[in-house]
Tab-separated table of C-alpha atoms in Angstrom:
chain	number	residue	atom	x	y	z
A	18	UNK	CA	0.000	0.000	0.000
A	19	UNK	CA	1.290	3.564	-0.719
A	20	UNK	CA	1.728	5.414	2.159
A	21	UNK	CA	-0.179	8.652	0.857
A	22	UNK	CA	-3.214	6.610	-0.458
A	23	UNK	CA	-5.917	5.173	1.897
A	24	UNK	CA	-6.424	1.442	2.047
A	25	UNK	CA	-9.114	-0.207	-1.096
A	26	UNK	CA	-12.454	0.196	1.243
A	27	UNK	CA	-13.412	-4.116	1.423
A	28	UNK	CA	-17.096	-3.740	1.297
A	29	UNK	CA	-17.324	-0.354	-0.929
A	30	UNK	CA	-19.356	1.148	1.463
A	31	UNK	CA	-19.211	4.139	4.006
A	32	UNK	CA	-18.767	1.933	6.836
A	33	UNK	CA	-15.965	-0.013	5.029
A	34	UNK	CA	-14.188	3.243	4.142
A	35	UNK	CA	-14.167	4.711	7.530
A	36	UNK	CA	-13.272	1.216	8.872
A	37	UNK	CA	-10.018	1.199	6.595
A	38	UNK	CA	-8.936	4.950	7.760
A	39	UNK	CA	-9.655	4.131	11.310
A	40	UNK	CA	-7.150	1.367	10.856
A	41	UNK	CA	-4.544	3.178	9.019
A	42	UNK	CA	-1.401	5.115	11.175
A	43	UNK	CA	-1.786	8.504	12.183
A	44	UNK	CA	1.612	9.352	10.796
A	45	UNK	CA	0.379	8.312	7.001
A	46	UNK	CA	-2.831	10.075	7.582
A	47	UNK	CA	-1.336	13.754	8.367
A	48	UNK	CA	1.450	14.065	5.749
A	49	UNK	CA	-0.557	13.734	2.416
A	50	UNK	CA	-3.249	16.169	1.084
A	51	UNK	CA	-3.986	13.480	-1.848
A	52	UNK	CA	-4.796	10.844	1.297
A	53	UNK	CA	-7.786	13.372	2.158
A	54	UNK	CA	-8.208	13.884	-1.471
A	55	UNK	CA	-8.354	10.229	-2.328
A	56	UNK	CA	-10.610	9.385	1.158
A	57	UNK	CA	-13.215	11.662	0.287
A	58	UNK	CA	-13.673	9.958	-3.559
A	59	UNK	CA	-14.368	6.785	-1.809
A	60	UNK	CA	-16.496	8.082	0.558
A	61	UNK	CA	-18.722	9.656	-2.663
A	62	UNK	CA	-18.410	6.859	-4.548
A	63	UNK	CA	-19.723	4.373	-1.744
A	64	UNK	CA	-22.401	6.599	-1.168
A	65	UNK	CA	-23.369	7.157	-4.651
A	66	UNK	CA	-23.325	3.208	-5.141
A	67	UNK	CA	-24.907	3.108	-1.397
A	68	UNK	CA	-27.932	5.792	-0.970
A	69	UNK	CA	-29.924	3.993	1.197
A	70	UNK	CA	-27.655	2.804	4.203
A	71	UNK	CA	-24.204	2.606	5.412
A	72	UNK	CA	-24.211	-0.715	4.582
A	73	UNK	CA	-25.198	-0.951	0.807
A	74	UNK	CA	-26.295	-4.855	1.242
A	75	UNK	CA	-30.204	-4.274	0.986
A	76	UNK	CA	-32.112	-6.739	-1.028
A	77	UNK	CA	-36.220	-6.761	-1.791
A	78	UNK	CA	-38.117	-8.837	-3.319
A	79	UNK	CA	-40.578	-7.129	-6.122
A	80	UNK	CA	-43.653	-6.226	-3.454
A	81	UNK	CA	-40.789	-5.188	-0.593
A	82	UNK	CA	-39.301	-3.146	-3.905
A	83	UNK	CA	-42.826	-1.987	-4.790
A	84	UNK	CA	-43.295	-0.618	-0.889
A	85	UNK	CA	-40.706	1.438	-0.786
A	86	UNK	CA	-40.573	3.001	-3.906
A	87	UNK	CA	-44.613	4.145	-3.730
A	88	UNK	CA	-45.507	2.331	-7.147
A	89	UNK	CA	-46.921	-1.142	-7.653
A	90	UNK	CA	-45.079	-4.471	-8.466
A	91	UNK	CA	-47.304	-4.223	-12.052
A	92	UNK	CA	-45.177	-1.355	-12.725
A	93	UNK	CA	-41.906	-2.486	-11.862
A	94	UNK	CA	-42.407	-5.770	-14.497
A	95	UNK	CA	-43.856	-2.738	-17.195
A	96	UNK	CA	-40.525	-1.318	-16.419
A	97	UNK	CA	-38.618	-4.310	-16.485
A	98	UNK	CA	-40.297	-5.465	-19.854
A	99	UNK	CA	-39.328	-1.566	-21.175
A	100	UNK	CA	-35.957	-1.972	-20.629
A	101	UNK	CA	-35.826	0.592	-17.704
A	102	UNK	CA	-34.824	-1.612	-15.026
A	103	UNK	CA	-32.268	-3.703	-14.965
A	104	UNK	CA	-32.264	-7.846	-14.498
A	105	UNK	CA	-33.049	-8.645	-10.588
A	106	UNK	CA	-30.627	-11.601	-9.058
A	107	UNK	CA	-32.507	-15.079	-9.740
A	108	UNK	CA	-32.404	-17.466	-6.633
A	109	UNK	CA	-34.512	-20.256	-7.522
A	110	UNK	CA	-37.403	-19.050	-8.736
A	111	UNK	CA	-36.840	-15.580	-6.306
A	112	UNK	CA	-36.332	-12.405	-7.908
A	113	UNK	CA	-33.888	-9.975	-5.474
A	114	UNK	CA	-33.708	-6.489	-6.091
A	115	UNK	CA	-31.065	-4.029	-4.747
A	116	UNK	CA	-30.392	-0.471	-3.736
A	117	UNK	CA	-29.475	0.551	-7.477
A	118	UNK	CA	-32.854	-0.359	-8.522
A	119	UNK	CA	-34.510	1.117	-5.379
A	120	UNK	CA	-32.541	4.186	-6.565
A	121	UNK	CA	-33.617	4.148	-10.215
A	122	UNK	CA	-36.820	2.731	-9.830
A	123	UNK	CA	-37.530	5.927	-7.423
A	124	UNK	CA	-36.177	8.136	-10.704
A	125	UNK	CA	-38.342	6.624	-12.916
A	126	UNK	CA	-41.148	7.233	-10.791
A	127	UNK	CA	-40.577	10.963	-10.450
A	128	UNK	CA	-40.143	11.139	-14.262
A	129	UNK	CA	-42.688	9.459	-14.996
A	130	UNK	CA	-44.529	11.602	-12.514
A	131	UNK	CA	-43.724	15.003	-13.994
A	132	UNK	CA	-45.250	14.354	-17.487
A	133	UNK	CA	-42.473	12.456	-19.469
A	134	UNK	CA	-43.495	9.480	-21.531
A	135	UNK	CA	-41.372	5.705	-21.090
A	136	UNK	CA	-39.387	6.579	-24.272
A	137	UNK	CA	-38.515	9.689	-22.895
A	138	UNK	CA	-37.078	8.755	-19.340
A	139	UNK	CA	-35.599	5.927	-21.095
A	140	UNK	CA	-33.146	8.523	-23.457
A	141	UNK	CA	-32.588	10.194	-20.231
A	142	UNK	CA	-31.509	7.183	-18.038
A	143	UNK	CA	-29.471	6.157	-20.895
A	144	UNK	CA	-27.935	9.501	-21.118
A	145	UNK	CA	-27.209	9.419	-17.683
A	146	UNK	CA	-25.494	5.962	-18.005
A	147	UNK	CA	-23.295	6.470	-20.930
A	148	UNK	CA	-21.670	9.484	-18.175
A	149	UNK	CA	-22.721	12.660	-19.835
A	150	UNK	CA	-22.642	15.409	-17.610
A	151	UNK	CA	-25.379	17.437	-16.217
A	152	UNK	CA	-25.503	19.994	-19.144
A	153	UNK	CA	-26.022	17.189	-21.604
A	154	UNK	CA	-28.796	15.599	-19.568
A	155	UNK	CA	-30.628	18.975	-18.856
A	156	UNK	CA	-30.124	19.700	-22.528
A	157	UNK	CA	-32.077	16.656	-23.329
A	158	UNK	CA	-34.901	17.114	-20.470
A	159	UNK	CA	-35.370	20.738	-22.262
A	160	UNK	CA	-35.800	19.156	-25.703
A	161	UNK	CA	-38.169	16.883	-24.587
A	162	UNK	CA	-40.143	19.229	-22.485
A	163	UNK	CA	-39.742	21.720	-25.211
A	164	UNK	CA	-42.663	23.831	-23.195
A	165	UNK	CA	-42.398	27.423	-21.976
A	166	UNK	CA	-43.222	27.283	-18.478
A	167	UNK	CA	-40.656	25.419	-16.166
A	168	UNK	CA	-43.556	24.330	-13.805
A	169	UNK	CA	-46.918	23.711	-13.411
A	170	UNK	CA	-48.907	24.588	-10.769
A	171	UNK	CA	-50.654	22.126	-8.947
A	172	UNK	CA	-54.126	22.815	-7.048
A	173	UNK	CA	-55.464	20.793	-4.403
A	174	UNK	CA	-58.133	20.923	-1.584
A	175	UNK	CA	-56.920	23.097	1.200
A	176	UNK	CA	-56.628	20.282	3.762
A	177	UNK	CA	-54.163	18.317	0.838
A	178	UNK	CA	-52.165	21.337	0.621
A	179	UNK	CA	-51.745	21.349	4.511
A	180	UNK	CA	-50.529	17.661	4.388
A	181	UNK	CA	-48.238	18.242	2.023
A	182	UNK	CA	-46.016	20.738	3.958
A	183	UNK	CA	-47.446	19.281	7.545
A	184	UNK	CA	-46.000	22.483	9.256
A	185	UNK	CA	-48.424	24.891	10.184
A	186	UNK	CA	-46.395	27.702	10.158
A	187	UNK	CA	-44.398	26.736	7.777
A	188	UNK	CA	-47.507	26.920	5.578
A	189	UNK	CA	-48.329	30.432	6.720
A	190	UNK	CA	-44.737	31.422	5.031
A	191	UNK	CA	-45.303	29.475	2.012
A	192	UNK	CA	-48.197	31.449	1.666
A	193	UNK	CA	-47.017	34.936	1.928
A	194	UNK	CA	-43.808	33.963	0.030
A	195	UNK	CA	-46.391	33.201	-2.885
A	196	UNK	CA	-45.568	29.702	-3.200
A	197	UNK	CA	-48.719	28.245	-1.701
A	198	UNK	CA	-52.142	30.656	-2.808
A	199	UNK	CA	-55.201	29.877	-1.191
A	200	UNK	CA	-58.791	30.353	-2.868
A	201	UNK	CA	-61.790	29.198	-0.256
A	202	UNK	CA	-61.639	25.756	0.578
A	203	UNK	CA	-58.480	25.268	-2.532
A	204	UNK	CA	-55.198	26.065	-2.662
A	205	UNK	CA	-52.917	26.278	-5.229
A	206	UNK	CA	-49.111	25.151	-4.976
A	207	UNK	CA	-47.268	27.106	-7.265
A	208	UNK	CA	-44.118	25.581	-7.181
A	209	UNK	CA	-44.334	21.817	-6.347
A	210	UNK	CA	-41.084	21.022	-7.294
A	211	UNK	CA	-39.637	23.128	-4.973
A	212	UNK	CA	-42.410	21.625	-2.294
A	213	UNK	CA	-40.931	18.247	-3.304
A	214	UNK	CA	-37.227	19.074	-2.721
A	215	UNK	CA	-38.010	20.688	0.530
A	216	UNK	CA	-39.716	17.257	1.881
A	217	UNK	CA	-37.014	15.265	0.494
A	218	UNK	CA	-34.573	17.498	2.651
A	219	UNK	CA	-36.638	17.157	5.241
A	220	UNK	CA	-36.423	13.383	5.291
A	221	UNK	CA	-32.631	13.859	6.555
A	222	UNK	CA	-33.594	16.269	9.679
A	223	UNK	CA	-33.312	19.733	7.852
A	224	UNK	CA	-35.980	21.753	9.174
A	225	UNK	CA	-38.137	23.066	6.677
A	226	UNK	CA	-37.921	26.866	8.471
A	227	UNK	CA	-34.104	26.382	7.799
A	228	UNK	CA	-35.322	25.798	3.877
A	229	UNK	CA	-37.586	28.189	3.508
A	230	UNK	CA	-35.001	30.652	5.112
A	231	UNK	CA	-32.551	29.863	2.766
A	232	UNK	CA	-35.413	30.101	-0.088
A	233	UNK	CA	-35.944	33.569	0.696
A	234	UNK	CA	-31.934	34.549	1.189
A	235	UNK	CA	-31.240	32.630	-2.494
A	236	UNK	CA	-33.930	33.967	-4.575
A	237	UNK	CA	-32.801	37.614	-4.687
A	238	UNK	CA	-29.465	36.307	-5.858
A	239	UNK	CA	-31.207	33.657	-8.693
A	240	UNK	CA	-33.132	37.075	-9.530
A	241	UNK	CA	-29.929	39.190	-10.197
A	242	UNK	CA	-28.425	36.148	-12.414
A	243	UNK	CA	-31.135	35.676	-14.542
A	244	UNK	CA	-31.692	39.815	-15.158
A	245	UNK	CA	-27.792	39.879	-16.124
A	246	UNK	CA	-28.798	36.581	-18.408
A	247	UNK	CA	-31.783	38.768	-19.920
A	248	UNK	CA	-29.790	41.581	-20.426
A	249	UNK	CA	-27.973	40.298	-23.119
A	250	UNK	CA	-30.379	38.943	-25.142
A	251	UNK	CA	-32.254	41.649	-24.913
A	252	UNK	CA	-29.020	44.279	-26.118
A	253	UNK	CA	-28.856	41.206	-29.235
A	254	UNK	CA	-32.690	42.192	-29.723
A	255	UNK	CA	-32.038	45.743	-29.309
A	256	UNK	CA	-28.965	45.427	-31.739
A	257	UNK	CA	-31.697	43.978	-34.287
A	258	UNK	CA	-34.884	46.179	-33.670
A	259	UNK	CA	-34.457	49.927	-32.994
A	260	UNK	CA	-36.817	52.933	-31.835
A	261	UNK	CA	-37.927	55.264	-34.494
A	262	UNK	CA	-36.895	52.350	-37.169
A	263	UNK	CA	-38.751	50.268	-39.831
A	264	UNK	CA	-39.731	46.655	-38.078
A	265	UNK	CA	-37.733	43.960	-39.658
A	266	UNK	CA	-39.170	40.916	-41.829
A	267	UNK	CA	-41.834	38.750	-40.028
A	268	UNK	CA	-39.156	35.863	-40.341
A	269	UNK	CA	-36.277	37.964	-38.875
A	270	UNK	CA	-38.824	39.001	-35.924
A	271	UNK	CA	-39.881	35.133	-35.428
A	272	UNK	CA	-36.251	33.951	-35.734
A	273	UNK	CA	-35.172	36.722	-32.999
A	274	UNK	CA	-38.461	35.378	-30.903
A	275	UNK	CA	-37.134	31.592	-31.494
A	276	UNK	CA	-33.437	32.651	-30.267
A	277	UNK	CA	-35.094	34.491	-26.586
A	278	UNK	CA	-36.468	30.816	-25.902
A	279	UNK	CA	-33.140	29.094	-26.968
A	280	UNK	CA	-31.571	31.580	-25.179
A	281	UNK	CA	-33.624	30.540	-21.886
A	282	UNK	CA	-33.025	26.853	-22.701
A	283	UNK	CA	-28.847	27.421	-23.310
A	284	UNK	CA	-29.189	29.613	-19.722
A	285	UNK	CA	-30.954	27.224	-17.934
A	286	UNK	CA	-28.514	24.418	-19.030
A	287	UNK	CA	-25.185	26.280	-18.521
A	288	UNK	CA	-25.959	28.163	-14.865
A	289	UNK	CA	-27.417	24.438	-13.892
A	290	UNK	CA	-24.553	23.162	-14.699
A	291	UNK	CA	-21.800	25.970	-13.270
A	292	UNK	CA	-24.302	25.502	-10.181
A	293	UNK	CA	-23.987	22.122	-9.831
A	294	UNK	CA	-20.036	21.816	-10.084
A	295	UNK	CA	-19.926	24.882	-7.589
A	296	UNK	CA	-21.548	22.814	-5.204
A	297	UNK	CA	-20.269	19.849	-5.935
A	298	UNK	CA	-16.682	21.881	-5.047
A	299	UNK	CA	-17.785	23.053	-1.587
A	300	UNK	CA	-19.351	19.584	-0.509
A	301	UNK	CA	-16.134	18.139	-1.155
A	302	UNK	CA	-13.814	20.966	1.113
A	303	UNK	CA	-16.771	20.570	3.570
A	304	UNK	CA	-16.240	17.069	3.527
A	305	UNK	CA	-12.435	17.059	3.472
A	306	UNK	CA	-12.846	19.377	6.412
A	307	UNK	CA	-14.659	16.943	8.184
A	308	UNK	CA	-12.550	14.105	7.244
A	309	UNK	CA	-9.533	15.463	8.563
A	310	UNK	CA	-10.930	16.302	12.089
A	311	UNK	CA	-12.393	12.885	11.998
A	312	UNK	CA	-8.845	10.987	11.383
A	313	UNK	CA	-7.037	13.196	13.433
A	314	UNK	CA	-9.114	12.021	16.368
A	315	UNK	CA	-10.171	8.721	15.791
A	316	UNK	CA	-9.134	6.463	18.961
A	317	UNK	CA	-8.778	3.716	16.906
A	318	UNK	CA	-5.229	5.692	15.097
A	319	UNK	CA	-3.551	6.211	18.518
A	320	UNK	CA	-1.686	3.107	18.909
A	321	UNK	CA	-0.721	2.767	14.984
């Protein structure tokens, strides 16, 4: 084993990795920056092959699969028989599903969920397997979408609406933020996406008065990127059609109209993307961070 490169984790999981650091001298651990480094890449990759527990050895069979998911075993064969899911392990005449298809079978479902067709979250799934990047994949979902609006409201009975965010006060926020609107006995969720995100958050012990807090401290900033974005397509458009002067053609006018929605389709792609590798970028520091405390004072190093 090198000395600046943390042992091969056994099991591929969090618990292995940690278990190999905890076991590895203190003396290695302290003089390499690519030792962090190189911990922290198996700590993402076991969790990205892992989501769903430390120890990354679950196995279901189809109605156990079904359960936790939300959808119905006669799904998961439609899926299976589409090509979307991949082969279950065969004991006997047993079917076992893992954590990968727990994973993508929970992806399908919220495709499949906001309006795309089978063919369509299959080109996306596939895109996502062959490794493109997040651009590429986003690039494809706005193709397929190929719609103005980015979101569609959603409007429920009142008492629904209540369920969904189960935080009475949280609600009241919602509601003045303009997320939530309320009509009599109705109510109207304007952005259930972001409703959905804030839930799944919620699952890992994030308060949802933390999330809304940082909904409200984000969205001024999202507001000053896109007007920059605007801006110049709108000094293009200016460029093109000027006060005082003759309109262009009808086709130059429609082809300047067709290149302010590419323009929001290239935007959306390319900020998503800077977005997501900025984060990406401070989750790993944070992590490395957190890493290095946690070697330095692991018991386990003291006698190595």
């Amino acid at each position: 084993m090198a000395a600046d490169r943390p042992p091969r984790a056994e099991t591929g999981t969090i618990a292995g990795v940690l278990a190999n650091l905890r076991r590895t001298p203190r003396r290695v651990r302290r003089q390499s920056r690519e030792f962090i480094e190189t911990a922290v890449s198996q700590l993402f990759d076991a969790a990205a092959h892992h989501p769903h527990g430390a120890a990354g050895t679950g196995e279901y069979r189809i109605e156990e699969l079904a359960r936790l998911a939300g959808t119905t075993t006669r799904n998961i064969r439609v899926y299976r028989d589409r090509g979307l899911l991949h082969p279950p392990l065969r004991v006997g005449r047993i079917a076992l599903f893992n954590d990968t298809h727990l994973t993508r079978l929970r992806l399908i479902t919220s495709m499949l969920d906001r309006g795309y067709n089978i063919a369509h979250v299959r080109e996306m799934l596939n895109a996502w397997e062959e490794g493109k990047d997040l651009a590429d994949v986003l690039g494809l979902e706005s193709a397929i979408v190929g719609t103005w609006a980015t979101e569609k409201p959603e409007t429920m009975p009142l008492a629904d609406a209540q369920r969904l965010v189960d935080d009475v006060e949280a609600f009241d926020r919602l509601v003045k933020l303009g997320l939530i609107r309320l009509d009599g006995s109705q109510a109207t969720v304007v952005r259930p996406k972001l409703i959905k995100a804030f839930n799944e958050i919620r699952g890992y012990g994030v308060s949802i008065d933390t999330l809304v807090d940082l909904h409200e401290q984000i969205v001024p900033l999202v507001d000053q990127i896109s007007e920059m974005l605007v801006r110049a397509g709108a000094e293009h458009v200016a460029s093109r059609i000027k006060p005082g002067e003759p309109l262009p053609p009808d086709t130059e006018i429609a082809e300047l109209i067709t290149m302010l929605v590419r323009f929001r389709t290239q935007a959306v792609t390319s900020v998503a993307a800077t977005l997501a590798s900025s984060i990406e970028s401070t989750i790993e520091s944070l992590v490395s961070r957190i890493l290095a405390d946690y070697m330095a004072n692991s018991p386990e190093a003291e006698a190595n």
